[in-house]
Amino acid sequence: MYNQKMRKLGEERSAIRELFEYGNRRKAEIGADNVFDFSLGSPSVPAPARVGEEIARLMRETPPQILHGYTSAPGAIEARAAVADYIRTAFGVPMQSDLVYLTCGAAASLAAVFGALCGRGEEIIVPAPFFPEYRVFIEQAGGVLVPVPVRADLHLDVGAIGRAVTPATAAVLINSPNNPTGAVYRDEEIAALAALLREKSKGRDPILLIADEPYRELCYVAPPVYPMAAYEHTVVCYSFSKSLSLAGERIGYIAVSPQCAEAQGLFAAVAGAARALGYVCAPSLFQRAATACLGMSSDVGTYRENGALLYSALTEMGYRCAPPEGAFYLFVKALEQDAVRFSERARAHELLLVPSDSFGMEGYVRVSYCVPRAVIERSLPAFSALKKEYTGK
Amino acid sequence: MYNQKMRKLGEERSAIRELFEYGNRRKAEIGADNVFDFSLGSPSVPAPARVGEEIARLMRETPPQILHGYTSAPGAIEARAAVADYIRTAFGVPMQSDLVYLTCGAAASLAAVFGALCGRGEEIIVPAPFFPEYRVFIEQAGGVLVPVPVRADLHLDVGAIGRAVTPATAAVLINSPNNPTGAVYRDEEIAALAALLREKSKGRDPILLIADEPYRELCYVAPPVYPMAAYEHTVVCYSFSKSLSLAGERIGYIAVSPQCAEAQGLFAAVAGAARALGYVCAPSLFQRAATACLGMSSDVGTYRENGALLYSALTEMGYRCAPPEGAFYLFVKALEQDAVRFSERARAHELLLVPSDSFGMEGYVRVSYCVPRAVIERSLPAFSALKKEYTGK
């Protein structure tokens, strides 16, 4: 009875959620201060004050029938224009408001783009490790996720991506700054990827580059090139969830590069997929409030300091991980090959670390450092004890 | 290139939108006051003041990381509890918060429920005329919409629904107060439908009743029975769009009756479908703001007066339509069999009326009276001239 696939999807908890729920139970048992919960990627710093000011201004100045009323499906005219202006100005690439689609966040953006591209087994190449819901959305759209492991330094293996391309390849999906690794792809790797995609697109429909960019503003190295500036057939999926700490409000956008092959056709397919998935319009108040804050971000310095503190402490203890480049994740080598078992042993020290198996890669844990600094400080003896348990020192 | 079905869905404008866009062009040409736009079902009265007060209070009292942060996928605990309490108290039926799923509005609710039920050609019986997106959502989920015409008085033809049941029937979908007819189904027709469904469910998985109820509070006759009180295997899809004039904010809920067969399994399937469609959670601020206003509604009296004025004026002129019972629609018999042609001839009088063909029925137009009263008053000579053009009087 009922759709069994959906029932299973609804019943299975992701490893991340499972750990988070365990953490909540454990906090109730031994006190919140005694559990070091690095499980969730939920912003810990508040939205910029400007967001609240914009909401208050909109509530004061806009008639409620307009403010809370339907917008056209791709968004309010002024919100789409603001996004297009911002992309043109901030990144120096062509953009027009009729190729901007306001969405209910990054997940909705991705679901609509996969819906526009897939349907008959089209392949989407994704560097692994990757955000686990990519697979759910791609398979729901009738596509196939093709994982390609990153290099040992967690950066793109462009050669391996090239070898994974087949006639069924519709797109390559990149996510930089990356969840779960915290890597920020350098301009030269994006350039190499662009060159590869151009080469592989000869004599066939061009391979699309999908850039999932919710962490763009959370960057502690040189800011990455805007993907549209590097490759013409690019769609950016953006969300204000992390930059403005609005994860629950479900507001983001899709921007189709005007240099895409059949850009208007692709945009129409995105609109059709969004329609079929039940997205009527993005939440109207936040369409205006978020796009009034384009280019702003909540306090990134806090995340930077958290990352630096955790990185220096862990590496000093002898843990192996790459320095934090962006987002709010460290990807730490587990102290045994089985990351699930390592995560369980960490749990005995009240450390909640997500095993990398959930992200399509073995042997690591993801440590989300979007937590109060005090949690990191108090957790260090536990990390140290865990290390000692494995290595005796 | 790209998914052609989605591209077509994105490119085709619904007849309603088409007429609305025409109206906007025409208003620019001859002045907004000279176009009588009855095309859209968008609330014309403002949200209750309480909604704005709740938003201000929440912004003042809740830390922004919580207020704007992720909630669990089915919604914030307090929002789900508020909905369950309200349903128990207002309608006297059992309900529990773990069977309530906050959604991005009625469209998202329906898409998730169809996703939970369909996948292999399951049939959903829908009284015709019906809201055209039902077909899009059902087909996207892998189901089949089976239309069953209503009776001449626009009420349910329970006998015909019974004859349409097959072994593949998964559900009957009702929408009362109805879009596009404005009919409110009476308790005895819901009781007859319930008896039919019980009878037809013998020896097989029970047929579900899906009640799409965004217009519940917009009712000018005796308020209809709560469907769960009449039939055990019922899922209610609700939206605050019309009751609180929040159509653009995308906030609603699904409530699965605890008396449903395998209610928890159905709920899990709904959750799985919502996940696969890219719904992470319903907009978090409005989860709290809307559920703080449960049972309230914006000024229904305005719609009631609009409906009464239009009904009496049109019937006096000789138009045929049923008296307004609910929602903000009159379903008026076209003055020729071809409603599309009738709508075009109305357009020459600056009257924008949606032909019923869009709703799966011939020979009528939908008149949306969610407009300022002055628009109705000024439109009456145009209705009169149109009538004269057909009948000479």
mmCIF file of C-alpha atoms in Angstrom, chain A residues 21-372:
data_model
loop_
_atom_site.group_PDB
_atom_site.id
_atom_site.type_symbol
_atom_site.label_atom_id
_atom_site.label_comp_id
_atom_site.label_asym_id
_atom_site.label_seq_id
_atom_site.Cartn_x
_atom_site.Cartn_y
_atom_site.Cartn_z
ATOM 1 C CA GLU A 21 18.663 13.062 16.984
ATOM 2 C CA TYR A 22 21.017 10.899 19.054
ATOM 3 C CA GLY A 23 22.741 14.123 20.149
ATOM 4 C CA ASN A 24 19.460 15.615 21.309
ATOM 5 C CA ARG A 25 18.674 12.527 23.385
ATOM 6 C CA ARG A 26 22.195 12.475 24.808
ATOM 7 C CA LYS A 27 22.039 16.198 25.698
ATOM 8 C CA ALA A 28 18.829 15.547 27.623
ATOM 9 C CA GLU A 29 20.633 12.779 29.536
ATOM 10 C CA ILE A 30 23.948 14.399 30.445
ATOM 11 C CA GLY A 31 23.408 18.101 29.776
ATOM 12 C CA ALA A 32 23.884 20.078 26.554
ATOM 13 C CA ASP A 33 27.298 21.358 27.650
ATOM 14 C CA ASN A 34 28.699 17.853 27.814
ATOM 15 C CA VAL A 35 27.877 16.818 24.240
ATOM 16 C CA PHE A 36 30.050 18.140 21.399
ATOM 17 C CA ASP A 37 27.637 18.209 18.502
ATOM 18 C CA PHE A 38 29.402 18.732 15.162
ATOM 19 C CA SER A 39 26.673 16.951 13.183
ATOM 20 C CA LEU A 40 24.582 19.611 11.431
ATOM 21 C CA GLY A 41 25.348 22.255 8.816
ATOM 22 C CA SER A 42 22.954 24.780 10.272
ATOM 23 C CA PRO A 43 24.147 28.419 10.501
ATOM 24 C CA SER A 44 25.116 29.365 14.062
ATOM 25 C CA VAL A 45 25.490 33.112 13.549
ATOM 26 C CA PRO A 46 22.380 35.279 13.237
ATOM 27 C CA ALA A 47 21.073 36.819 10.018
ATOM 28 C CA PRO A 48 22.509 40.302 9.375
ATOM 29 C CA ALA A 49 20.450 43.021 11.114
ATOM 30 C CA ARG A 50 19.616 44.369 7.671
ATOM 31 C CA VAL A 51 17.401 41.342 6.971
ATOM 32 C CA GLY A 52 15.187 42.184 9.938
ATOM 33 C CA GLU A 53 15.165 45.864 8.974
ATOM 34 C CA GLU A 54 14.095 44.996 5.434
ATOM 35 C CA ILE A 55 11.295 42.761 6.714
ATOM 36 C CA ALA A 56 10.070 45.583 8.976
ATOM 37 C CA ARG A 57 10.297 48.109 6.127
ATOM 38 C CA LEU A 58 8.449 45.835 3.692
ATOM 39 C CA MET A 59 5.717 45.157 6.264
ATOM 40 C CA ARG A 60 5.353 48.910 6.826
ATOM 41 C CA GLU A 61 5.522 50.136 3.235
ATOM 42 C CA THR A 62 3.976 47.426 1.045
ATOM 43 C CA PRO A 63 0.234 46.699 1.004
ATOM 44 C CA PRO A 64 -0.180 43.185 2.431
ATOM 45 C CA GLN A 65 -2.127 41.931 -0.610
ATOM 46 C CA ILE A 66 0.950 42.700 -2.714
ATOM 47 C CA LEU A 67 3.635 41.733 -0.188
ATOM 48 C CA HIS A 68 2.068 38.370 0.690
ATOM 49 C CA GLY A 69 0.324 37.789 -2.651
ATOM 50 C CA TYR A 70 1.301 35.476 -5.500
ATOM 51 C CA THR A 71 4.258 36.617 -7.547
ATOM 52 C CA SER A 72 4.685 35.252 -11.037
ATOM 53 C CA ALA A 73 6.154 31.740 -10.875
ATOM 54 C CA PRO A 74 9.800 32.766 -11.522
ATOM 55 C CA GLY A 75 9.546 35.555 -8.968
ATOM 56 C CA ALA A 76 8.638 39.193 -8.405
ATOM 57 C CA ILE A 77 9.896 41.427 -11.212
ATOM 58 C CA GLU A 78 11.969 43.585 -8.843
ATOM 59 C CA ALA A 79 13.534 40.529 -7.128
ATOM 60 C CA ARG A 80 14.575 38.979 -10.469
ATOM 61 C CA ALA A 81 15.977 42.309 -11.653
ATOM 62 C CA ALA A 82 17.951 42.728 -8.412
ATOM 63 C CA VAL A 83 19.547 39.293 -8.789
ATOM 64 C CA ALA A 84 20.430 39.910 -12.450
ATOM 65 C CA ASP A 85 21.945 43.323 -11.613
ATOM 66 C CA TYR A 86 23.937 41.803 -8.781
ATOM 67 C CA ILE A 87 25.362 38.987 -10.908
ATOM 68 C CA ARG A 88 26.322 41.423 -13.685
ATOM 69 C CA THR A 89 27.931 43.899 -11.287
ATOM 70 C CA ALA A 90 29.590 41.575 -8.787
ATOM 71 C CA PHE A 91 30.905 39.001 -11.245
ATOM 72 C CA GLY A 92 31.150 40.899 -14.536
ATOM 73 C CA VAL A 93 29.204 38.350 -16.565
ATOM 74 C CA PRO A 94 26.152 38.907 -18.748
ATOM 75 C CA MET A 95 22.845 38.164 -16.994
ATOM 76 C CA GLN A 96 19.271 39.163 -17.640
ATOM 77 C CA SER A 97 16.293 39.037 -15.315
ATOM 78 C CA ASP A 98 14.312 36.717 -17.592
ATOM 79 C CA LEU A 99 16.910 33.993 -16.932
ATOM 80 C CA VAL A 100 16.628 34.313 -13.136
ATOM 81 C CA TYR A 101 14.191 32.020 -11.298
ATOM 82 C CA LEU A 102 13.604 32.618 -7.578
ATOM 83 C CA THR A 103 13.232 29.287 -5.762
ATOM 84 C CA CYS A 104 12.407 27.727 -2.391
ATOM 85 C CA GLY A 105 16.143 27.281 -1.642
ATOM 86 C CA ALA A 106 19.002 25.237 -3.067
ATOM 87 C CA ALA A 107 17.199 21.885 -2.876
ATOM 88 C CA ALA A 108 14.315 23.267 -4.941
ATOM 89 C CA SER A 109 16.797 24.837 -7.379
ATOM 90 C CA LEU A 110 18.576 21.527 -7.891
ATOM 91 C CA ALA A 111 15.355 19.509 -8.146
ATOM 92 C CA ALA A 112 14.077 21.860 -10.870
ATOM 93 C CA VAL A 113 17.362 21.838 -12.810
ATOM 94 C CA PHE A 114 17.622 18.035 -12.686
ATOM 95 C CA GLY A 115 13.975 17.867 -13.777
ATOM 96 C CA ALA A 116 14.824 20.098 -16.732
ATOM 97 C CA LEU A 117 17.777 17.930 -17.792
ATOM 98 C CA CYS A 118 16.839 14.347 -16.959
ATOM 99 C CA GLY A 119 14.024 11.905 -17.624
ATOM 100 C CA ARG A 120 15.661 9.087 -19.581
ATOM 101 C CA GLY A 121 18.763 8.047 -17.690
ATOM 102 C CA GLU A 122 20.823 11.176 -18.316
ATOM 103 C CA GLU A 123 24.046 11.107 -16.313
ATOM 104 C CA ILE A 124 25.111 13.838 -13.909
ATOM 105 C CA ILE A 125 28.787 13.619 -12.923
ATOM 106 C CA VAL A 126 29.387 14.613 -9.298
ATOM 107 C CA PRO A 127 32.773 14.804 -7.544
ATOM 108 C CA ALA A 128 32.688 12.515 -4.486
ATOM 109 C CA PRO A 129 32.283 13.042 -1.569
ATOM 110 C CA PHE A 130 29.011 14.909 -2.149
ATOM 111 C CA PHE A 131 25.871 16.125 -0.383
ATOM 112 C CA PRO A 132 23.736 12.946 -0.136
ATOM 113 C CA GLU A 133 20.461 14.511 -1.319
ATOM 114 C CA TYR A 134 21.989 15.042 -4.790
ATOM 115 C CA ARG A 135 21.366 11.371 -5.431
ATOM 116 C CA VAL A 136 17.745 11.553 -4.244
ATOM 117 C CA PHE A 137 16.953 14.542 -6.494
ATOM 118 C CA ILE A 138 18.771 13.178 -9.556
ATOM 119 C CA GLU A 139 17.120 9.748 -9.316
ATOM 120 C CA GLN A 140 13.697 11.318 -8.724
ATOM 121 C CA ALA A 141 14.181 13.263 -11.976
ATOM 122 C CA GLY A 142 15.000 10.059 -13.843
ATOM 123 C CA GLY A 143 18.739 10.670 -14.025
ATOM 124 C CA VAL A 144 21.799 8.771 -12.791
ATOM 125 C CA LEU A 145 24.413 10.161 -10.413
ATOM 126 C CA VAL A 146 27.927 9.276 -11.576
ATOM 127 C CA PRO A 147 30.385 9.798 -8.702
ATOM 128 C CA VAL A 148 34.010 10.677 -9.468
ATOM 129 C CA PRO A 149 36.348 10.714 -6.442
ATOM 130 C CA VAL A 150 38.258 13.923 -5.748
ATOM 131 C CA ARG A 151 42.058 13.870 -5.409
ATOM 132 C CA ALA A 152 43.776 13.203 -2.087
ATOM 133 C CA ASP A 153 43.868 16.977 -1.429
ATOM 134 C CA LEU A 154 40.036 17.025 -1.841
ATOM 135 C CA HIS A 155 40.278 19.016 -5.084
ATOM 136 C CA LEU A 156 38.878 18.170 -8.533
ATOM 137 C CA ASP A 157 40.347 15.279 -10.470
ATOM 138 C CA VAL A 158 39.643 16.746 -13.906
ATOM 139 C CA GLY A 159 41.229 13.797 -15.690
ATOM 140 C CA ALA A 160 38.940 11.358 -13.913
ATOM 141 C CA ILE A 161 35.914 13.531 -14.706
ATOM 142 C CA GLY A 162 36.920 13.390 -18.364
ATOM 143 C CA ARG A 163 37.110 9.606 -18.265
ATOM 144 C CA ALA A 164 33.612 9.465 -16.742
ATOM 145 C CA VAL A 165 31.995 11.400 -19.604
ATOM 146 C CA THR A 166 29.751 9.272 -21.838
ATOM 147 C CA PRO A 167 27.237 10.160 -24.569
ATOM 148 C CA ALA A 168 24.596 10.186 -21.765
ATOM 149 C CA THR A 169 26.400 12.839 -19.712
ATOM 150 C CA ALA A 170 24.092 15.842 -19.374
ATOM 151 C CA ALA A 171 26.017 17.840 -16.778
ATOM 152 C CA VAL A 172 28.814 18.049 -14.254
ATOM 153 C CA LEU A 173 27.731 19.326 -10.844
ATOM 154 C CA ILE A 174 30.233 21.169 -8.666
ATOM 155 C CA ASN A 175 29.759 22.551 -5.161
ATOM 156 C CA SER A 176 32.396 25.063 -4.043
ATOM 157 C CA PRO A 177 32.986 25.870 -1.201
ATOM 158 C CA ASN A 178 32.260 22.221 -0.691
ATOM 159 C CA ASN A 179 30.005 20.293 1.627
ATOM 160 C CA PRO A 180 31.388 18.044 3.171
ATOM 161 C CA THR A 181 35.084 18.795 2.523
ATOM 162 C CA GLY A 182 35.308 22.564 2.977
ATOM 163 C CA ALA A 183 37.451 22.764 -0.188
ATOM 164 C CA VAL A 184 37.240 25.835 -2.446
ATOM 165 C CA TYR A 185 38.084 24.984 -6.042
ATOM 166 C CA ARG A 186 40.848 27.167 -7.437
ATOM 167 C CA ASP A 187 40.463 29.197 -10.610
ATOM 168 C CA GLU A 188 42.869 26.921 -12.467
ATOM 169 C CA GLU A 189 40.883 23.785 -11.700
ATOM 170 C CA ILE A 190 37.669 25.460 -12.857
ATOM 171 C CA ALA A 191 39.505 26.591 -16.004
ATOM 172 C CA ALA A 192 40.747 23.037 -16.578
ATOM 173 C CA LEU A 193 37.240 21.679 -16.064
ATOM 174 C CA ALA A 194 35.855 24.258 -18.519
ATOM 175 C CA ALA A 195 38.460 23.284 -21.115
ATOM 176 C CA LEU A 196 37.573 19.624 -20.625
ATOM 177 C CA LEU A 197 33.840 20.256 -20.977
ATOM 178 C CA ARG A 198 34.384 22.289 -24.161
ATOM 179 C CA GLU A 199 36.509 19.508 -25.606
ATOM 180 C CA LYS A 200 34.032 16.781 -24.616
ATOM 181 C CA SER A 201 31.071 18.802 -25.929
ATOM 182 C CA LYS A 202 32.408 18.846 -29.502
ATOM 183 C CA GLY A 203 29.980 17.241 -31.929
ATOM 184 C CA ARG A 204 27.221 16.764 -29.376
ATOM 185 C CA ASP A 205 24.851 18.805 -27.200
ATOM 186 C CA PRO A 206 27.067 20.782 -24.831
ATOM 187 C CA ILE A 207 27.627 19.358 -21.357
ATOM 188 C CA LEU A 208 26.175 21.704 -18.769
ATOM 189 C CA LEU A 209 28.047 22.899 -15.681
ATOM 190 C CA ILE A 210 25.749 23.090 -12.652
ATOM 191 C CA ALA A 211 27.305 25.148 -9.842
ATOM 192 C CA ASP A 212 25.653 24.611 -6.463
ATOM 193 C CA GLU A 213 26.816 27.699 -4.582
ATOM 194 C CA PRO A 214 25.104 28.108 -1.198
ATOM 195 C CA TYR A 215 28.494 28.623 0.493
ATOM 196 C CA ARG A 216 29.962 31.157 -1.984
ATOM 197 C CA GLU A 217 30.301 33.918 0.650
ATOM 198 C CA LEU A 218 31.752 31.547 3.292
ATOM 199 C CA CYS A 219 35.265 31.552 1.899
ATOM 200 C CA TYR A 220 38.612 31.928 3.705
ATOM 201 C CA VAL A 221 40.897 31.793 0.655
ATOM 202 C CA ALA A 222 40.812 33.859 -2.545
ATOM 203 C CA PRO A 223 37.157 34.008 -3.656
ATOM 204 C CA PRO A 224 36.534 31.520 -6.443
ATOM 205 C CA VAL A 225 35.887 32.566 -10.035
ATOM 206 C CA TYR A 226 32.202 32.861 -10.907
ATOM 207 C CA PRO A 227 31.573 29.668 -12.875
ATOM 208 C CA MET A 228 29.725 31.500 -15.683
ATOM 209 C CA ALA A 229 32.859 33.553 -16.273
ATOM 210 C CA ALA A 230 34.823 30.359 -16.901
ATOM 211 C CA TYR A 231 32.326 28.294 -18.915
ATOM 212 C CA GLU A 232 29.452 29.374 -21.104
ATOM 213 C CA HIS A 233 26.997 26.493 -20.556
ATOM 214 C CA THR A 234 26.556 27.151 -16.837
ATOM 215 C CA VAL A 235 23.604 27.201 -14.462
ATOM 216 C CA VAL A 236 24.133 28.570 -10.951
ATOM 217 C CA CYS A 237 21.957 27.250 -8.114
ATOM 218 C CA TYR A 238 22.168 29.679 -5.251
ATOM 219 C CA SER A 239 20.624 29.825 -1.807
ATOM 220 C CA PHE A 240 20.562 32.542 0.857
ATOM 221 C CA SER A 241 20.428 29.809 3.542
ATOM 222 C CA LYS A 242 24.045 30.046 4.638
ATOM 223 C CA SER A 243 25.100 33.537 3.514
ATOM 224 C CA LEU A 244 22.204 35.266 5.285
ATOM 225 C CA SER A 245 21.516 32.520 7.866
ATOM 226 C CA LEU A 246 18.007 31.975 6.456
ATOM 227 C CA ALA A 247 18.137 28.190 6.039
ATOM 228 C CA GLY A 248 14.545 27.639 7.197
ATOM 229 C CA GLU A 249 13.020 30.357 5.027
ATOM 230 C CA ARG A 250 13.650 28.450 1.787
ATOM 231 C CA ILE A 251 14.822 31.210 -0.498
ATOM 232 C CA GLY A 252 17.334 30.998 -3.317
ATOM 233 C CA TYR A 253 17.554 31.299 -7.087
ATOM 234 C CA ILE A 254 18.548 29.636 -10.315
ATOM 235 C CA ALA A 255 20.509 31.752 -12.806
ATOM 236 C CA VAL A 256 20.881 30.378 -16.345
ATOM 237 C CA SER A 257 23.823 31.895 -18.209
ATOM 238 C CA PRO A 258 22.598 33.751 -21.336
ATOM 239 C CA GLN A 259 25.583 32.086 -23.051
ATOM 240 C CA CYS A 260 24.087 28.612 -22.471
ATOM 241 C CA ALA A 261 23.009 26.718 -25.557
ATOM 242 C CA GLU A 262 19.281 27.386 -25.959
ATOM 243 C CA ALA A 263 19.251 29.373 -22.732
ATOM 244 C CA GLN A 264 15.572 30.283 -23.085
ATOM 245 C CA GLY A 265 14.648 26.660 -23.743
ATOM 246 C CA LEU A 266 16.574 25.535 -20.683
ATOM 247 C CA PHE A 267 14.893 28.233 -18.617
ATOM 248 C CA ALA A 268 11.476 27.078 -19.840
ATOM 249 C CA ALA A 269 12.342 23.484 -18.901
ATOM 250 C CA VAL A 270 13.392 24.653 -15.422
ATOM 251 C CA ALA A 271 10.082 26.533 -15.112
ATOM 252 C CA GLY A 272 8.163 23.463 -16.274
ATOM 253 C CA ALA A 273 9.936 21.200 -13.800
ATOM 254 C CA ALA A 274 9.359 23.633 -10.943
ATOM 255 C CA ARG A 275 5.685 23.767 -11.904
ATOM 256 C CA ALA A 276 5.365 19.971 -12.042
ATOM 257 C CA LEU A 277 7.045 19.642 -8.632
ATOM 258 C CA GLY A 278 4.401 21.920 -7.071
ATOM 259 C CA TYR A 279 6.459 25.095 -6.693
ATOM 260 C CA VAL A 280 4.040 27.964 -7.289
ATOM 261 C CA CYS A 281 6.456 30.763 -6.402
ATOM 262 C CA ALA A 282 9.234 31.335 -3.867
ATOM 263 C CA PRO A 283 8.053 32.803 -0.530
ATOM 264 C CA SER A 284 7.075 36.354 -1.462
ATOM 265 C CA LEU A 285 8.225 38.333 1.612
ATOM 266 C CA PHE A 286 11.680 36.728 1.509
ATOM 267 C CA GLN A 287 11.948 37.183 -2.265
ATOM 268 C CA ARG A 288 12.090 40.907 -1.493
ATOM 269 C CA ALA A 289 13.900 40.803 1.866
ATOM 270 C CA ALA A 290 16.727 38.520 0.693
ATOM 271 C CA THR A 291 17.301 40.241 -2.643
ATOM 272 C CA ALA A 292 17.524 43.561 -0.794
ATOM 273 C CA CYS A 293 20.577 42.059 0.962
ATOM 274 C CA LEU A 294 22.398 40.656 -2.083
ATOM 275 C CA GLY A 295 26.156 40.488 -1.527
ATOM 276 C CA MET A 296 25.827 40.811 2.227
ATOM 277 C CA SER A 297 26.549 37.977 4.582
ATOM 278 C CA SER A 298 26.216 37.100 8.219
ATOM 279 C CA ASP A 299 29.373 37.099 10.321
ATOM 280 C CA VAL A 300 31.765 34.934 8.304
ATOM 281 C CA GLY A 301 34.630 35.878 10.683
ATOM 282 C CA THR A 302 33.127 33.678 13.374
ATOM 283 C CA TYR A 303 33.212 30.648 11.099
ATOM 284 C CA ARG A 304 36.754 31.518 9.980
ATOM 285 C CA GLU A 305 37.970 31.672 13.595
ATOM 286 C CA ASN A 306 36.171 28.440 14.486
ATOM 287 C CA GLY A 307 37.773 26.681 11.537
ATOM 288 C CA ALA A 308 41.250 27.993 12.340
ATOM 289 C CA LEU A 309 40.993 27.007 16.001
ATOM 290 C CA LEU A 310 39.757 23.509 15.268
ATOM 291 C CA TYR A 311 42.257 22.933 12.451
ATOM 292 C CA SER A 312 45.292 23.993 14.469
ATOM 293 C CA ALA A 313 44.218 22.038 17.552
ATOM 294 C CA LEU A 314 43.409 18.849 15.639
ATOM 295 C CA THR A 315 46.532 18.861 13.479
ATOM 296 C CA GLU A 316 48.648 19.520 16.576
ATOM 297 C CA MET A 317 47.119 16.415 18.144
ATOM 298 C CA GLY A 318 48.120 14.476 15.045
ATOM 299 C CA TYR A 319 44.805 14.325 13.174
ATOM 300 C CA ARG A 320 45.101 14.684 9.411
ATOM 301 C CA CYS A 321 42.918 17.163 7.560
ATOM 302 C CA ALA A 322 43.222 19.837 4.894
ATOM 303 C CA PRO A 323 43.202 23.468 6.121
ATOM 304 C CA PRO A 324 39.757 25.102 6.109
ATOM 305 C CA GLU A 325 39.131 26.906 2.819
ATOM 306 C CA GLY A 326 35.405 27.596 2.970
ATOM 307 C CA ALA A 327 31.915 26.603 4.154
ATOM 308 C CA PHE A 328 31.966 25.474 7.801
ATOM 309 C CA TYR A 329 33.268 21.922 7.464
ATOM 310 C CA LEU A 330 36.537 20.146 8.204
ATOM 311 C CA PHE A 331 36.991 16.762 6.557
ATOM 312 C CA VAL A 332 39.131 14.789 8.954
ATOM 313 C CA LYS A 333 40.815 11.452 8.237
ATOM 314 C CA ALA A 334 39.322 8.796 10.497
ATOM 315 C CA LEU A 335 41.801 6.969 12.710
ATOM 316 C CA GLU A 336 40.717 3.654 11.220
ATOM 317 C CA GLN A 337 39.521 2.742 7.730
ATOM 318 C CA ASP A 338 35.935 2.172 8.912
ATOM 319 C CA ALA A 339 34.634 5.729 9.426
ATOM 320 C CA VAL A 340 31.317 4.467 10.792
ATOM 321 C CA ARG A 341 33.109 2.601 13.545
ATOM 322 C CA PHE A 342 35.375 5.598 14.160
ATOM 323 C CA SER A 343 32.303 7.835 14.477
ATOM 324 C CA GLU A 344 30.854 5.377 17.012
ATOM 325 C CA ARG A 345 34.020 5.393 19.083
ATOM 326 C CA ALA A 346 34.045 9.221 18.911
ATOM 327 C CA ARG A 347 30.487 9.148 20.221
ATOM 328 C CA ALA A 348 31.717 7.416 23.374
ATOM 329 C CA HIS A 349 33.726 10.605 23.970
ATOM 330 C CA GLU A 350 30.533 12.658 23.335
ATOM 331 C CA LEU A 351 31.916 13.800 19.956
ATOM 332 C CA LEU A 352 29.295 13.775 17.179
ATOM 333 C CA LEU A 353 31.099 13.455 13.825
ATOM 334 C CA VAL A 354 29.385 12.369 10.582
ATOM 335 C CA PRO A 355 31.087 9.397 8.863
ATOM 336 C CA SER A 356 32.007 10.160 5.255
ATOM 337 C CA ASP A 357 30.257 7.046 3.963
ATOM 338 C CA SER A 358 27.050 9.141 3.903
ATOM 339 C CA PHE A 359 28.783 11.394 1.374
ATOM 340 C CA GLY A 360 29.867 8.599 -0.931
ATOM 341 C CA MET A 361 33.465 8.212 0.329
ATOM 342 C CA GLU A 362 35.130 6.056 2.968
ATOM 343 C CA GLY A 363 37.603 6.809 5.708
ATOM 344 C CA TYR A 364 36.756 10.358 6.869
ATOM 345 C CA VAL A 365 34.419 12.245 9.188
ATOM 346 C CA ARG A 366 32.782 15.608 8.558
ATOM 347 C CA VAL A 367 33.138 18.059 11.431
ATOM 348 C CA SER A 368 30.651 20.975 11.157
ATOM 349 C CA TYR A 369 32.177 23.922 12.965
ATOM 350 C CA CYS A 370 29.083 26.163 12.782
ATOM 351 C CA VAL A 371 28.837 25.916 16.578
ATOM 352 C CA PRO A 372 29.557 28.277 19.471
#
